[in-house]
PDB file of C-alpha atoms in Angstrom:
ATOM      1  CA  MET P   1     115.614 121.483 -68.686  1.00 56.00           C
ATOM      2  CA  THR P   2     116.521 124.134 -71.182  1.00 56.00           C
ATOM      3  CA  THR P   3     119.899 124.100 -72.852  1.00 54.00           C
ATOM      4  CA  ASP P   4     121.014 126.368 -75.622  1.00 55.00           C
ATOM      5  CA  ARG P   5     122.251 125.177 -79.011  1.00 63.00           C
ATOM      6  CA  THR P   6     125.714 124.479 -77.617  1.00 66.00           C
ATOM      7  CA  GLY P   7     124.320 122.285 -74.836  1.00 75.00           C
ATOM      8  CA  ARG P   8     125.026 124.805 -72.061  1.00 75.00           C
ATOM      9  CA  HIS P   9     122.650 125.068 -69.156  1.00 87.00           C
ATOM     10  CA  ILE P  10     120.641 128.264 -69.001  1.00 94.00           C
ATOM     11  CA  LYS P  11     120.312 130.294 -65.823  1.00 97.00           C
ATOM     12  CA  ALA P  12     117.246 132.526 -65.461  1.00 98.00           C
ATOM     13  CA  ILE P  13     116.561 135.427 -63.145  1.00 98.00           C
ATOM     14  CA  VAL P  14     113.155 136.146 -61.584  1.00 98.00           C
ATOM     15  CA  PRO P  15     113.259 139.738 -60.341  1.00 97.00           C
ATOM     16  CA  GLY P  16     110.792 141.510 -58.095  1.00 96.00           C
ATOM     17  CA  SER P  17     110.411 143.586 -54.990  1.00 94.00           C
ATOM     18  CA  PHE P  18     108.797 140.645 -53.137  1.00 96.00           C
ATOM     19  CA  ASP P  19     107.432 142.854 -50.337  1.00 96.00           C
ATOM     20  CA  PRO P  20     106.331 140.266 -49.289  1.00 97.00           C
ATOM     21  CA  ILE P  21     106.733 137.212 -51.512  1.00 97.00           C
ATOM     22  CA  THR P  22     103.327 135.631 -52.171  1.00 97.00           C
ATOM     23  CA  LYS P  23     102.186 132.231 -53.330  1.00 96.00           C
ATOM     24  CA  GLY P  24     101.596 133.866 -56.718  1.00 95.00           C
ATOM     25  CA  HIS P  25     105.297 134.767 -56.908  1.00 96.00           C
ATOM     26  CA  LEU P  26     106.182 131.286 -55.731  1.00 96.00           C
ATOM     27  CA  ASP P  27     104.070 129.756 -58.505  1.00 95.00           C
ATOM     28  CA  VAL P  28     106.057 131.653 -61.146  1.00 96.00           C
ATOM     29  CA  ILE P  29     109.380 130.689 -59.523  1.00 97.00           C
ATOM     30  CA  GLU P  30     108.387 127.018 -59.295  1.00 96.00           C
ATOM     31  CA  ARG P  31     107.320 126.991 -62.937  1.00 96.00           C
ATOM     32  CA  ALA P  32     110.583 128.657 -63.974  1.00 97.00           C
ATOM     33  CA  THR P  33     112.488 125.804 -62.294  1.00 97.00           C
ATOM     34  CA  LYS P  34     110.743 123.380 -64.644  1.00 96.00           C
ATOM     35  CA  VAL P  35     112.119 125.222 -67.660  1.00 95.00           C
ATOM     36  CA  PHE P  36     115.573 126.418 -66.584  1.00 96.00           C
ATOM     37  CA  ASP P  37     118.431 124.600 -64.889  1.00 95.00           C
ATOM     38  CA  GLU P  38     119.120 127.370 -62.418  1.00 97.00           C
ATOM     39  CA  VAL P  39     116.889 130.176 -61.207  1.00 98.00           C
ATOM     40  CA  LEU P  40     118.026 133.243 -59.326  1.00 98.00           C
ATOM     41  CA  VAL P  41     115.301 135.113 -57.451  1.00 98.00           C
ATOM     42  CA  ALA P  42     116.490 138.705 -57.373  1.00 98.00           C
ATOM     43  CA  VAL P  43     115.084 141.005 -54.730  1.00 97.00           C
ATOM     44  CA  GLY P  44     115.132 144.586 -55.936  1.00 92.00           C
ATOM     45  CA  ARG P  45     114.353 148.019 -54.756  1.00 75.00           C
ATOM     46  CA  ASN P  46     111.451 149.472 -56.710  1.00 60.00           C
ATOM     47  CA  SER P  47     111.787 153.257 -56.771  1.00 57.00           C
ATOM     48  CA  GLN P  48     108.119 153.553 -57.771  1.00 60.00           C
ATOM     49  CA  LYS P  49     106.870 151.821 -54.616  1.00 59.00           C
ATOM     50  CA  LYS P  50     106.422 154.360 -51.854  1.00 65.00           C
ATOM     51  CA  SER P  51     105.994 152.222 -48.778  1.00 78.00           C
ATOM     52  CA  GLN P  52     107.591 148.928 -47.967  1.00 89.00           C
ATOM     53  CA  MET P  53     106.901 146.524 -45.131  1.00 94.00           C
ATOM     54  CA  PHE P  54     110.283 144.761 -45.187  1.00 95.00           C
ATOM     55  CA  ASP P  55     113.775 146.034 -45.927  1.00 94.00           C
ATOM     56  CA  ALA P  56     115.843 144.325 -48.632  1.00 93.00           C
ATOM     57  CA  GLN P  57     117.648 141.935 -46.291  1.00 95.00           C
ATOM     58  CA  GLU P  58     114.395 140.883 -44.608  1.00 96.00           C
ATOM     59  CA  ARG P  59     112.851 140.232 -48.032  1.00 97.00           C
ATOM     60  CA  VAL P  60     115.847 138.107 -49.042  1.00 97.00           C
ATOM     61  CA  GLU P  61     115.430 136.013 -45.890  1.00 97.00           C
ATOM     62  CA  LEU P  62     111.700 135.601 -46.505  1.00 98.00           C
ATOM     63  CA  VAL P  63     112.293 134.575 -50.125  1.00 98.00           C
ATOM     64  CA  GLU P  64     115.004 132.122 -49.046  1.00 98.00           C
ATOM     65  CA  GLY P  65     112.540 130.508 -46.633  1.00 97.00           C
ATOM     66  CA  ALA P  66     109.799 130.370 -49.263  1.00 97.00           C
ATOM     67  CA  VAL P  67     112.013 128.737 -51.924  1.00 98.00           C
ATOM     68  CA  ALA P  68     114.040 126.454 -49.627  1.00 97.00           C
ATOM     69  CA  HIS P  69     112.276 123.383 -51.039  1.00 96.00           C
ATOM     70  CA  LEU P  70     113.347 124.169 -54.609  1.00 97.00           C
ATOM     71  CA  PRO P  71     116.704 122.780 -55.765  1.00 95.00           C
ATOM     72  CA  GLY P  72     118.699 125.013 -58.083  1.00 95.00           C
ATOM     73  CA  VAL P  73     117.157 128.251 -56.790  1.00 98.00           C
ATOM     74  CA  GLY P  74     119.292 131.020 -55.334  1.00 97.00           C
ATOM     75  CA  VAL P  75     118.367 134.411 -53.914  1.00 98.00           C
ATOM     76  CA  GLY P  76     120.187 137.731 -54.187  1.00 97.00           C
ATOM     77  CA  ILE P  77     119.724 141.491 -53.994  1.00 96.00           C
ATOM     78  CA  ILE P  78     119.719 143.689 -57.090  1.00 96.00           C
ATOM     79  CA  ASP P  79     121.746 146.808 -56.523  1.00 89.00           C
ATOM     80  CA  GLY P  80     121.621 148.845 -59.704  1.00 92.00           C
ATOM     81  CA  LEU P  81     120.238 147.862 -63.091  1.00 95.00           C
ATOM     82  CA  LEU P  82     118.615 144.467 -63.416  1.00 96.00           C
ATOM     83  CA  VAL P  83     120.471 143.634 -66.635  1.00 97.00           C
ATOM     84  CA  ASP P  84     123.848 144.486 -65.097  1.00 97.00           C
ATOM     85  CA  TYR P  85     123.097 142.269 -62.119  1.00 97.00           C
ATOM     86  CA  ALA P  86     121.759 139.480 -64.354  1.00 97.00           C
ATOM     87  CA  ARG P  87     124.902 139.496 -66.498  1.00 97.00           C
ATOM     88  CA  ALA P  88     127.167 139.563 -63.431  1.00 97.00           C
ATOM     89  CA  GLN P  89     125.327 136.491 -62.088  1.00 97.00           C
ATOM     90  CA  GLY P  90     125.509 134.609 -65.399  1.00 96.00           C
ATOM     91  CA  CYS P  91     121.782 134.829 -66.122  1.00 97.00           C
ATOM     92  CA  GLU P  92     120.741 134.681 -69.752  1.00 96.00           C
ATOM     93  CA  VAL P  93     116.979 135.057 -69.403  1.00 98.00           C
ATOM     94  CA  ILE P  94     114.676 137.285 -67.343  1.00 98.00           C
ATOM     95  CA  VAL P  95     111.432 135.609 -66.246  1.00 98.00           C
ATOM     96  CA  LYS P  96     108.479 137.841 -65.411  1.00 97.00           C
ATOM     97  CA  GLY P  97     105.068 136.764 -64.164  1.00 94.00           C
ATOM     98  CA  LEU P  98     102.030 138.546 -65.575  1.00 93.00           C
ATOM     99  CA  ARG P  99      98.652 138.878 -63.875  1.00 89.00           C
ATOM    100  CA  PHE P 100      96.793 141.437 -65.966  1.00 86.00           C
ATOM    101  CA  ALA P 101      96.983 143.229 -69.314  1.00 85.00           C
ATOM    102  CA  SER P 102      98.351 146.295 -67.526  1.00 85.00           C
ATOM    103  CA  ASP P 103     101.287 144.154 -66.296  1.00 88.00           C
ATOM    104  CA  PHE P 104     101.971 143.179 -69.899  1.00 92.00           C
ATOM    105  CA  ASP P 105     101.988 146.788 -71.115  1.00 91.00           C
ATOM    106  CA  TYR P 106     104.603 147.808 -68.553  1.00 92.00           C
ATOM    107  CA  GLU P 107     106.685 144.616 -68.709  1.00 94.00           C
ATOM    108  CA  LEU P 108     106.813 144.636 -72.514  1.00 95.00           C
ATOM    109  CA  GLN P 109     108.389 148.104 -72.420  1.00 95.00           C
ATOM    110  CA  MET P 110     110.927 146.891 -69.870  1.00 95.00           C
ATOM    111  CA  ALA P 111     111.651 143.738 -71.890  1.00 97.00           C
ATOM    112  CA  HIS P 112     112.354 145.770 -75.016  1.00 97.00           C
ATOM    113  CA  ILE P 113     114.736 148.152 -73.297  1.00 97.00           C
ATOM    114  CA  ASN P 114     116.463 145.334 -71.385  1.00 96.00           C
ATOM    115  CA  THR P 115     117.060 143.405 -74.615  1.00 96.00           C
ATOM    116  CA  HIS P 116     118.228 146.539 -76.397  1.00 96.00           C
ATOM    117  CA  VAL P 117     120.813 147.488 -73.760  1.00 95.00           C
ATOM    118  CA  SER P 118     121.977 143.996 -72.835  1.00 95.00           C
ATOM    119  CA  GLY P 119     120.834 141.343 -75.282  1.00 95.00           C
ATOM    120  CA  ILE P 120     119.098 139.501 -72.432  1.00 97.00           C
ATOM    121  CA  GLU P 121     115.684 138.174 -73.439  1.00 97.00           C
ATOM    122  CA  THR P 122     112.584 138.243 -71.247  1.00 97.00           C
ATOM    123  CA  ILE P 123     110.151 135.347 -70.963  1.00 97.00           C
ATOM    124  CA  PHE P 124     106.632 136.030 -69.669  1.00 97.00           C
ATOM    125  CA  LEU P 125     104.787 133.449 -67.591  1.00 95.00           C
ATOM    126  CA  PRO P 126     101.103 134.074 -67.051  1.00 92.00           C
ATOM    127  CA  ALA P 127     100.056 133.896 -63.426  1.00 87.00           C
ATOM    128  CA  GLY P 128      98.199 130.711 -62.692  1.00 84.00           C
ATOM    129  CA  GLY P 129      96.094 128.978 -60.127  1.00 84.00           C
ATOM    130  CA  PRO P 130      94.142 130.447 -57.238  1.00 89.00           C
ATOM    131  CA  TYR P 131      96.845 133.026 -56.477  1.00 88.00           C
ATOM    132  CA  ALA P 132      96.987 134.559 -59.956  1.00 87.00           C
ATOM    133  CA  THR P 133      95.525 137.920 -59.000  1.00 90.00           C
ATOM    134  CA  ILE P 134      97.036 138.557 -55.570  1.00 93.00           C
ATOM    135  CA  SER P 135      99.739 141.147 -55.026  1.00 93.00           C
ATOM    136  CA  SER P 136     102.163 142.120 -52.320  1.00 94.00           C
ATOM    137  CA  THR P 137     100.338 145.443 -51.995  1.00 93.00           C
ATOM    138  CA  MET P 138      97.104 143.594 -51.217  1.00 94.00           C
ATOM    139  CA  MET P 139      98.881 141.484 -48.600  1.00 96.00           C
ATOM    140  CA  ARG P 140     100.312 144.566 -46.871  1.00 95.00           C
ATOM    141  CA  GLU P 141      96.934 146.315 -46.871  1.00 94.00           C
ATOM    142  CA  ILE P 142      94.963 143.330 -45.610  1.00 96.00           C
ATOM    143  CA  ALA P 143      97.515 142.720 -42.860  1.00 95.00           C
ATOM    144  CA  ALA P 144      97.570 146.401 -41.848  1.00 93.00           C
ATOM    145  CA  TYR P 145      93.832 146.186 -41.140  1.00 94.00           C
ATOM    146  CA  GLY P 146      94.179 142.991 -39.132  1.00 92.00           C
ATOM    147  CA  GLY P 147      93.211 140.574 -41.877  1.00 95.00           C
ATOM    148  CA  ASP P 148      94.575 137.061 -42.218  1.00 95.00           C
ATOM    149  CA  VAL P 149      96.902 136.642 -45.206  1.00 96.00           C
ATOM    150  CA  SER P 150      98.139 133.149 -44.338  1.00 96.00           C
ATOM    151  CA  GLU P 151      96.250 131.573 -47.259  1.00 96.00           C
ATOM    152  CA  PHE P 152      98.219 133.696 -49.727  1.00 96.00           C
ATOM    153  CA  VAL P 153     101.768 133.481 -48.347  1.00 97.00           C
ATOM    154  CA  THR P 154     104.049 130.787 -46.975  1.00 96.00           C
ATOM    155  CA  PRO P 155     104.089 130.192 -43.198  1.00 96.00           C
ATOM    156  CA  ASN P 156     107.436 131.977 -42.705  1.00 97.00           C
ATOM    157  CA  VAL P 157     106.064 135.041 -44.473  1.00 97.00           C
ATOM    158  CA  ALA P 158     102.763 134.989 -42.547  1.00 97.00           C
ATOM    159  CA  GLN P 159     104.713 134.946 -39.269  1.00 96.00           C
ATOM    160  CA  ALA P 160     106.958 137.817 -40.387  1.00 97.00           C
ATOM    161  CA  ILE P 161     103.945 139.887 -41.445  1.00 96.00           C
ATOM    162  CA  ALA P 162     102.238 139.269 -38.105  1.00 95.00           C
ATOM    163  CA  ARG P 163     105.391 140.435 -36.289  1.00 95.00           C
ATOM    164  CA  LYS P 164     105.617 143.609 -38.420  1.00 94.00           C
ATOM    165  CA  VAL P 165     101.954 144.453 -37.841  1.00 92.00           C
ATOM    166  CA  ALA P 166     102.321 143.863 -34.079  1.00 91.00           C
ATOM    167  CA  GLN P 167     105.391 146.152 -33.974  1.00 90.00           C
ATOM    168  CA  ALA P 168     103.471 148.887 -35.795  1.00 84.00           C
ATOM    169  CA  THR P 169     100.624 148.929 -33.279  1.00 77.00           C
TER     170      THR P 169
END
């Protein structure tokens, strides 16, 4: 586990919209738990995302189900600026997963501004494994057309997606 120079434990925050959480997200969260003593998965509202399948509370519940097997992981909702929420929760590091170069371009800008306004550093973890290139947007689109997303999400999430799709038809 990571401790700072004074021997304190370090708490990290893994933010995202998680609409829905995928096995790619879960991979990043699991890897963060190997580096940091505590990890807070922070469900946010992304103002740039036009359509969402699940509201914030539903996403929190889905994330809680997906990370239930991981000790030291909590889940919360970001209301406001990420860095304000991170500080209020005692988080010292932001962990972001990266899939593509375009993710890096955007996330680097965010990391710089977050550090500038708060002093909180960002750590990038490259996406790994067979779920490295999947996205929540892909899951919503595949499901909307009747496709099976169960390979890419946890069972609780697959069931919730199936219910949402059934309600929409």
